[in-house]
GROMACS .gro file of C-alpha atoms in nm:
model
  309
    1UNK     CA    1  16.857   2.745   5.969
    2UNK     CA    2  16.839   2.590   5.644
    3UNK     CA    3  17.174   2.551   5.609
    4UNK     CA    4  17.246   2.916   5.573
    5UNK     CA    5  17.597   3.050   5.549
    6UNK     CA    6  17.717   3.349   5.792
    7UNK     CA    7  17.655   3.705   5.675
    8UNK     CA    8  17.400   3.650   5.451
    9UNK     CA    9  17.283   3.980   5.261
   10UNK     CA   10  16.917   4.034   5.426
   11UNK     CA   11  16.595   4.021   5.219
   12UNK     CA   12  16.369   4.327   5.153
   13UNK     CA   13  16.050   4.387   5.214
   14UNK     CA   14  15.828   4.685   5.082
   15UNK     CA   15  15.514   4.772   5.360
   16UNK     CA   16  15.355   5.015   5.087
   17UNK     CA   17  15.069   5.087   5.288
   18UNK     CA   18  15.344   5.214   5.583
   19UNK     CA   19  15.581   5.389   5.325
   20UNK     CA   20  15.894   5.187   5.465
   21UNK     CA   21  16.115   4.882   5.350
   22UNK     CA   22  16.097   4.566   5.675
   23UNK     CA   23  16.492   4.449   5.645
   24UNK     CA   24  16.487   4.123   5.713
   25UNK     CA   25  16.759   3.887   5.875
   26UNK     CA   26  16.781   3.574   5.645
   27UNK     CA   27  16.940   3.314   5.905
   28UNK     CA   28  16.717   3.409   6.198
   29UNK     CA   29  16.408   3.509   5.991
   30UNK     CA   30  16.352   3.841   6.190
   31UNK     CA   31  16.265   4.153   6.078
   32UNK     CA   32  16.596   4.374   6.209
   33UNK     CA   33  16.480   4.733   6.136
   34UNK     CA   34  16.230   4.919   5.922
   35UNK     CA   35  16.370   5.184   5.648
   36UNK     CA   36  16.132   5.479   5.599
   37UNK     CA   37  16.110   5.570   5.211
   38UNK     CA   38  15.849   5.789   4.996
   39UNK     CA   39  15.471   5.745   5.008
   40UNK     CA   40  15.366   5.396   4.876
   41UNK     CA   41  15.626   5.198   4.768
   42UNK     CA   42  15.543   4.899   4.529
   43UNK     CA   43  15.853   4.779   4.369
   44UNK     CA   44  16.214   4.752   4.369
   45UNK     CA   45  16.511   4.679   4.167
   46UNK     CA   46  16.919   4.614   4.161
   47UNK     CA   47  17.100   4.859   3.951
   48UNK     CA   48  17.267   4.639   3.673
   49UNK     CA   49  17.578   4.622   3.882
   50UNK     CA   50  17.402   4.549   4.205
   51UNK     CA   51  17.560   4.811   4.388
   52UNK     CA   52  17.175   4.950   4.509
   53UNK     CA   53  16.806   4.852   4.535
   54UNK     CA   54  16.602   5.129   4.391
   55UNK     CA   55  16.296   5.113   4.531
   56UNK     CA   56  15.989   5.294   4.387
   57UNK     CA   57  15.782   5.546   4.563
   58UNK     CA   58  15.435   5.619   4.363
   59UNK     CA   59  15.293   5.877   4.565
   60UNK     CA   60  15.613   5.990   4.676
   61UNK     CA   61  15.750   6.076   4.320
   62UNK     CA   62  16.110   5.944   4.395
   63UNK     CA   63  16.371   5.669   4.412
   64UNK     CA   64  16.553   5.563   4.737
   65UNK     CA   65  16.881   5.364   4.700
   66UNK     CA   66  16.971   5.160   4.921
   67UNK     CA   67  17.302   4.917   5.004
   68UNK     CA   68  17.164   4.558   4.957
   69UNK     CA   69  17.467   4.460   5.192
   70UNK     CA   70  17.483   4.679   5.434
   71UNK     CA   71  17.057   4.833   5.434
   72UNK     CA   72  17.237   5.212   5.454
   73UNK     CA   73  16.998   5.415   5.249
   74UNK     CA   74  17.242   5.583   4.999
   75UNK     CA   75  17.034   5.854   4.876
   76UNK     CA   76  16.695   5.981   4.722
   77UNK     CA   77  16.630   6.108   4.409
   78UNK     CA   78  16.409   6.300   4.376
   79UNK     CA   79  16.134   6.445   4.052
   80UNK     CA   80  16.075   6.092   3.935
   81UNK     CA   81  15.678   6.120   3.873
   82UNK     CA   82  15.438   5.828   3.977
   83UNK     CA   83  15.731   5.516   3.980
   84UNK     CA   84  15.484   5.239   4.021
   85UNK     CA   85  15.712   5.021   3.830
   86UNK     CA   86  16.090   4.994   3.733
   87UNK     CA   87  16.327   4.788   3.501
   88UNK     CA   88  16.603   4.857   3.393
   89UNK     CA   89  16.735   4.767   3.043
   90UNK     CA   90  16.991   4.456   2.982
   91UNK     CA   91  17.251   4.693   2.751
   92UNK     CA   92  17.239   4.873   3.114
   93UNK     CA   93  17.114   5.236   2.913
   94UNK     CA   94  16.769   5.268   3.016
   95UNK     CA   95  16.618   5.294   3.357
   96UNK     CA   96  16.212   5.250   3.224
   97UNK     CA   97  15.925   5.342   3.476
   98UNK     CA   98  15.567   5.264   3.473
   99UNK     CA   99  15.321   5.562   3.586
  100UNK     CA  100  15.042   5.331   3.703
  101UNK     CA  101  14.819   5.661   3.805
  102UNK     CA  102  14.877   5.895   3.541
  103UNK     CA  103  14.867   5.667   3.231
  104UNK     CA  104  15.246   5.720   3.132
  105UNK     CA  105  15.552   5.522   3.097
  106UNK     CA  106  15.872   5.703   3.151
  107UNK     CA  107  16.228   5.642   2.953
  108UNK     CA  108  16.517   5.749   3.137
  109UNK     CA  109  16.901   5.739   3.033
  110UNK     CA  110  17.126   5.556   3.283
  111UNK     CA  111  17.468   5.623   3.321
  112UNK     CA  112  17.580   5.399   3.594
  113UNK     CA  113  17.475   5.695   3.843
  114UNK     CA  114  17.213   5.959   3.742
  115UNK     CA  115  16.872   5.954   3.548
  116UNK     CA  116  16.810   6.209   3.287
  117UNK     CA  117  16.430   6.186   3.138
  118UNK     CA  118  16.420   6.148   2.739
  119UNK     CA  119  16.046   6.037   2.707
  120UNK     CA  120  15.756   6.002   2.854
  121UNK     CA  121  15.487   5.803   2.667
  122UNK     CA  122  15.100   5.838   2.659
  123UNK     CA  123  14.913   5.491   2.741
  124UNK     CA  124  14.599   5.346   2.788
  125UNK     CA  125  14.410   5.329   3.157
  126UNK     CA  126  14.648   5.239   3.423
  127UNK     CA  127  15.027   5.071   3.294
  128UNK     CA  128  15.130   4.805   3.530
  129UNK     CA  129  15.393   4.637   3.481
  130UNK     CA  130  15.725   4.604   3.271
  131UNK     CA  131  15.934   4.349   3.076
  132UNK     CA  132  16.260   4.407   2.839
  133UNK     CA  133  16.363   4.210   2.590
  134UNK     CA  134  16.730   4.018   2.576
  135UNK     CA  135  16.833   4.264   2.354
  136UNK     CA  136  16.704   4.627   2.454
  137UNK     CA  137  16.468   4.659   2.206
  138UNK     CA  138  16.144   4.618   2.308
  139UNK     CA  139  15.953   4.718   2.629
  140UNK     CA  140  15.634   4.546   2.717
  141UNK     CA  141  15.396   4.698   2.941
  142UNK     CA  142  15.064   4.537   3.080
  143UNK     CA  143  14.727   4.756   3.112
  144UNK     CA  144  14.589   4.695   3.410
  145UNK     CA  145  14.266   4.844   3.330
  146UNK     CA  146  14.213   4.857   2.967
  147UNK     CA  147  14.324   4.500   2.931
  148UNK     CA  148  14.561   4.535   2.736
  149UNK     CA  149  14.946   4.458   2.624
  150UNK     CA  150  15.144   4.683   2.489
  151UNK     CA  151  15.478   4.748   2.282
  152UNK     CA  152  15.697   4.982   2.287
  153UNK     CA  153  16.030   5.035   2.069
  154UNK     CA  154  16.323   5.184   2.269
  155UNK     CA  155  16.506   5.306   2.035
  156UNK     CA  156  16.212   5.575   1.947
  157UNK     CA  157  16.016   5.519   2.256
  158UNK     CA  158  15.705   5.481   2.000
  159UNK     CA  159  15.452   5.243   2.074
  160UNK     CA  160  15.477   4.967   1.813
  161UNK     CA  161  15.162   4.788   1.863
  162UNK     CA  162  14.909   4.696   2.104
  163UNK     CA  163  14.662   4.418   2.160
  164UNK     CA  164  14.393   4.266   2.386
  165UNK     CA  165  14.467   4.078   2.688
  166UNK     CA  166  14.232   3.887   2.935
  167UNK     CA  167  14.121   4.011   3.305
  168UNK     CA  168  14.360   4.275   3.478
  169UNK     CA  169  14.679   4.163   3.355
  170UNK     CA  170  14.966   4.224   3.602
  171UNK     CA  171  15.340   4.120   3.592
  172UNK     CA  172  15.464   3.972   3.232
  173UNK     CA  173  15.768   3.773   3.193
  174UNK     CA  174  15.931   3.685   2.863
  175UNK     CA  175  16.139   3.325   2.786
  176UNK     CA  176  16.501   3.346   2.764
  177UNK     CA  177  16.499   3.310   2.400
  178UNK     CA  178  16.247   3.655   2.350
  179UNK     CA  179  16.001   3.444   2.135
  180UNK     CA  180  15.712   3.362   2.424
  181UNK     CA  181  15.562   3.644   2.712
  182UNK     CA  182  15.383   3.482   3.005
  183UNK     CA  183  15.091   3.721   3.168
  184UNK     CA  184  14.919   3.699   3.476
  185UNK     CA  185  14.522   3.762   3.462
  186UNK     CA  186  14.503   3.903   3.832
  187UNK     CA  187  14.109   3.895   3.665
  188UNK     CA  188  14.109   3.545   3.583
  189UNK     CA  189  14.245   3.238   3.682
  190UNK     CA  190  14.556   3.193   3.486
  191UNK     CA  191  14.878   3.316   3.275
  192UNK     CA  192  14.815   3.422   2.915
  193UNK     CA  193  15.100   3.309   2.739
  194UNK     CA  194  15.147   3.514   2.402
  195UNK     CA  195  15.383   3.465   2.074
  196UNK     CA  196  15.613   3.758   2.028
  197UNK     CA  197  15.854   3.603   1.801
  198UNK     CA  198  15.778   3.860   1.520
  199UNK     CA  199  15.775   4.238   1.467
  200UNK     CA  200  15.390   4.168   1.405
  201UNK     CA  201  15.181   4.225   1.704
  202UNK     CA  202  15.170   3.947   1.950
  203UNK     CA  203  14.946   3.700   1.932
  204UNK     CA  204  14.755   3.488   2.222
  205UNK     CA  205  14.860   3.138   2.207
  206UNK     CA  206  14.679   2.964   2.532
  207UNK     CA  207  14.591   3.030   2.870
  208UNK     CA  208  14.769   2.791   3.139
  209UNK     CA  209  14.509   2.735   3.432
  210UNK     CA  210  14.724   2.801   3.784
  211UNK     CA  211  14.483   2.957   4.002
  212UNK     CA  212  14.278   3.319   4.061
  213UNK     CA  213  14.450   3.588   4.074
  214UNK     CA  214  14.780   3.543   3.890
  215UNK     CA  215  14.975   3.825   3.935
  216UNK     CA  216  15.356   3.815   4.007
  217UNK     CA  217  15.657   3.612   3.828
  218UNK     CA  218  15.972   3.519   3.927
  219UNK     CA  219  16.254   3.288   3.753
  220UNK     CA  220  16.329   2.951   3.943
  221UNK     CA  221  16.697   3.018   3.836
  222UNK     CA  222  16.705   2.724   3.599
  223UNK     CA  223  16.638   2.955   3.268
  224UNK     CA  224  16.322   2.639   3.216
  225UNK     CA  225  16.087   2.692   3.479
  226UNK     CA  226  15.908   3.070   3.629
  227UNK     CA  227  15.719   3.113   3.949
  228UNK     CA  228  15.372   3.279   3.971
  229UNK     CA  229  15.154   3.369   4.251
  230UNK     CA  230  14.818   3.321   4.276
  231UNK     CA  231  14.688   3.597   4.494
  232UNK     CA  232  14.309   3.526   4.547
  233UNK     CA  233  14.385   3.144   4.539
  234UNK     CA  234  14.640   3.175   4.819
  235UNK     CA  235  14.881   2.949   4.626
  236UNK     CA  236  15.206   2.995   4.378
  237UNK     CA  237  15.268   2.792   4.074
  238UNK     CA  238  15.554   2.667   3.888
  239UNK     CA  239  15.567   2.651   3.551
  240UNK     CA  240  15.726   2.522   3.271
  241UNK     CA  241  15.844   2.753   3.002
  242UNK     CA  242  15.881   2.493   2.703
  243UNK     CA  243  15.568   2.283   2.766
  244UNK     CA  244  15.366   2.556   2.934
  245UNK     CA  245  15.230   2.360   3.197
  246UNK     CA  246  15.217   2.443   3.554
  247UNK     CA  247  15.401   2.126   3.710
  248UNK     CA  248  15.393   2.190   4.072
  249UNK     CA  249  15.129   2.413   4.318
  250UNK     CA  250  15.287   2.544   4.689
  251UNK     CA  251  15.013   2.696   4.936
  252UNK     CA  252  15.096   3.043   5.011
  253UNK     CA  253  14.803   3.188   5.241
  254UNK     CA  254  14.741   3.552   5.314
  255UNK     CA  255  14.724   3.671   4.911
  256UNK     CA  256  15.104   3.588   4.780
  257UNK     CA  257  15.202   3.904   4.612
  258UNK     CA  258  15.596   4.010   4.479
  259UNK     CA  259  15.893   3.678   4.517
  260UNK     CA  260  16.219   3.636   4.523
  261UNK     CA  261  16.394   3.313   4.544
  262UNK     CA  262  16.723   3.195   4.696
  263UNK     CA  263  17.055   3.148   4.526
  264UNK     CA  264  16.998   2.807   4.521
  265UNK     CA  265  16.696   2.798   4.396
  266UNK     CA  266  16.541   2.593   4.664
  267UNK     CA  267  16.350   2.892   4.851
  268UNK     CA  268  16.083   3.130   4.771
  269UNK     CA  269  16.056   3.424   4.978
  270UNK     CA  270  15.692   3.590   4.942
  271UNK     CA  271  15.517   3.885   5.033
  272UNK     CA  272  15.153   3.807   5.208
  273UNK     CA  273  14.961   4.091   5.094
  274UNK     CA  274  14.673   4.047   5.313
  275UNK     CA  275  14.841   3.926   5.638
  276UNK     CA  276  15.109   4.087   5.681
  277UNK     CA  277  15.382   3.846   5.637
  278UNK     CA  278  15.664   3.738   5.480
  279UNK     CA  279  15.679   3.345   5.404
  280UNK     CA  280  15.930   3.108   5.348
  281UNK     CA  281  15.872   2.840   5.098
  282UNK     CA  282  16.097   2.509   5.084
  283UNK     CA  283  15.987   2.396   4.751
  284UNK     CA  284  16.160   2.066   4.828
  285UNK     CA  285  15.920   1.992   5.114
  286UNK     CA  286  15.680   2.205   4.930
  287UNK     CA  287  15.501   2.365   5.251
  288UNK     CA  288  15.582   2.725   5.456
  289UNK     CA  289  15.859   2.656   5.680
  290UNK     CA  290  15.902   3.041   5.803
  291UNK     CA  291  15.698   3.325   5.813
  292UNK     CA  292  15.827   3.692   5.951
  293UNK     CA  293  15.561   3.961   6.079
  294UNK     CA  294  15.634   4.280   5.839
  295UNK     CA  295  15.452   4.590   5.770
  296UNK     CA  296  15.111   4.678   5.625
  297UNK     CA  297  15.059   4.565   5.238
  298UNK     CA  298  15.394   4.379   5.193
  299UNK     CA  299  15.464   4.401   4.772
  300UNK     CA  300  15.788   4.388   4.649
  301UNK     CA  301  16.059   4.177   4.779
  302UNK     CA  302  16.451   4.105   4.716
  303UNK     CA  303  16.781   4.026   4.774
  304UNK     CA  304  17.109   4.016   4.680
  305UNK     CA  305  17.127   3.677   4.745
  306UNK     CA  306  16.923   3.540   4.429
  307UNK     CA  307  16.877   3.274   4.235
  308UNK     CA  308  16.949   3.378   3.847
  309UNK     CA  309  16.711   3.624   3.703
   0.00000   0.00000   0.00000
């Protein structure tokens, strides 16, 4: 049981390849029901007061919100074109989506309950994936196809600069203090780590071998270390934001994909990609220690119950 306390908020699990969300029990590591959403769901993400998961429907062109207490679907909204991937901005203003098919990334305002469209920005092949700065100033976006990273300034929505990256870059994470922006090379077989600590375009500092196909991030809740998984070497590596050096390696089989990790930062919960899964991690004991049967391509995953972003 791992020590779990009663009532725990379940974990979520997109199936994109089903178009539905496996909610899954987090004391008894069973999958308790199966929420149907838009076609091909990739990613998800709390509303800044954690009310809602949003989750992302591509192909379905729409947002489904639902109660990450509770797994009540609270609505769908609807006219929200190719939502591949979602962030939403620290200041709490801007809900930003990635348009992964149609070469776009969308800037919508928030106000705590609706989304109104201001922007919608031309960018090279294929965006990816999104990161916001501390401050609401800056969105990065990776390009998954023309290999590149690029800048964007909210406050115009004009892209301030853009530069090479290596191999299909994926997710991007930034350091706490905005100055460093770790990239996974789902092409290659590390994280490109790159110095944004000017208004000049940012510059690529070193490559930190983890394994092929880096691709996802998540914080380990200590503000020092991130998480990355390694989806074609079936393993996830943590690493450490100051000396950029991956210090540990945990084998994650079946092509680790989206993480979350538990509020006590002991437990990394992992979509398999390729097997269907989702795993259980005990970084302590470093080894699988669960693994729950889910839904066909299992990507983005989440709960309430987090370690600090």
């Amino acid at each position: 049981m791992m020590g779990a306390k009663a009532s725990l908020p379940p974990v979520f699990v997109l199936n994109s390849l089903d178009a539905n969300v496996s909610v899954i029990d987090p004391e008894k590591w069973v999958e308790l029901q199966r929420i149907t959403t838009g076609k091909e769901p990739h990613h998800l993400y709390l509303t800044p007061d954690e009310k809602s998961v949003v989750i992302a429907n591509a192909l379905g062109d729409s947002l489904t919100f639902i109660d990450p207490k509770t797994a009540q679907v609270q609505r769908t909204v609807t006219g929200i074109v190719d939502p591949y991937h979602l962030r939403f901005s620290p200041d709490m203003k801007w809900f930003v989506t990635a348009a992964n098919r149609l070469n776009h990334i969308d800037f919508y305002r928030w106000d705590g309950k609706d989304l109104t469209l201001v922007q919608r920005v031309p960018t090279a092949k294929t965006p990816s994936h999104l990161w916001i700065d501390s401050k609401s100033r800056t969105v990065y976006s990776t390009m998954q196809d023309s290999d590149e990273l690029v800048a964007i300034d909210i406050a115009t929505q004009k892209i301030k600069w853009r530069v090479k990256t290596g191999p299909m870059p994926a997710d991007l994470y930034g350091s706490p203090d905005d100055k460093t922006l770790f990239i996974g090379l789902t092409g290659g077989k590390g994280v490109e780590v790159f110095d944004i600590s000017s208004e000049q375009p940012a510059r690529s500092v070193q490559i930190i071998p983890t394994g092929a196909g880096a691709h996802a991030f998540r914080g380990a809740g200590d503000g020092k270390h991130i998480y990355v998984s390694n989806r074609v070497a079936n393993s996830i590596s943590k690493i450490d934001m100051a000396t950029r050096v991956a210090v540990e390696s945990y084998a994650a089989p079946g092509g680790p994909d989206c993480m979350d990790v538990s509020a006590d930062g002991r437990y990394i919960y992992v979509g398999a990609r390729w097997a269907r899964k989702l795993l259980v991690i005990d970084t302590h004991e470093k080894k699988v220690i669960q693994s729950v049967n889910v839904g066909k391509s299992p990507h983005g995953v989440w709960t309430l119950n987090h370690a600090k972003r």
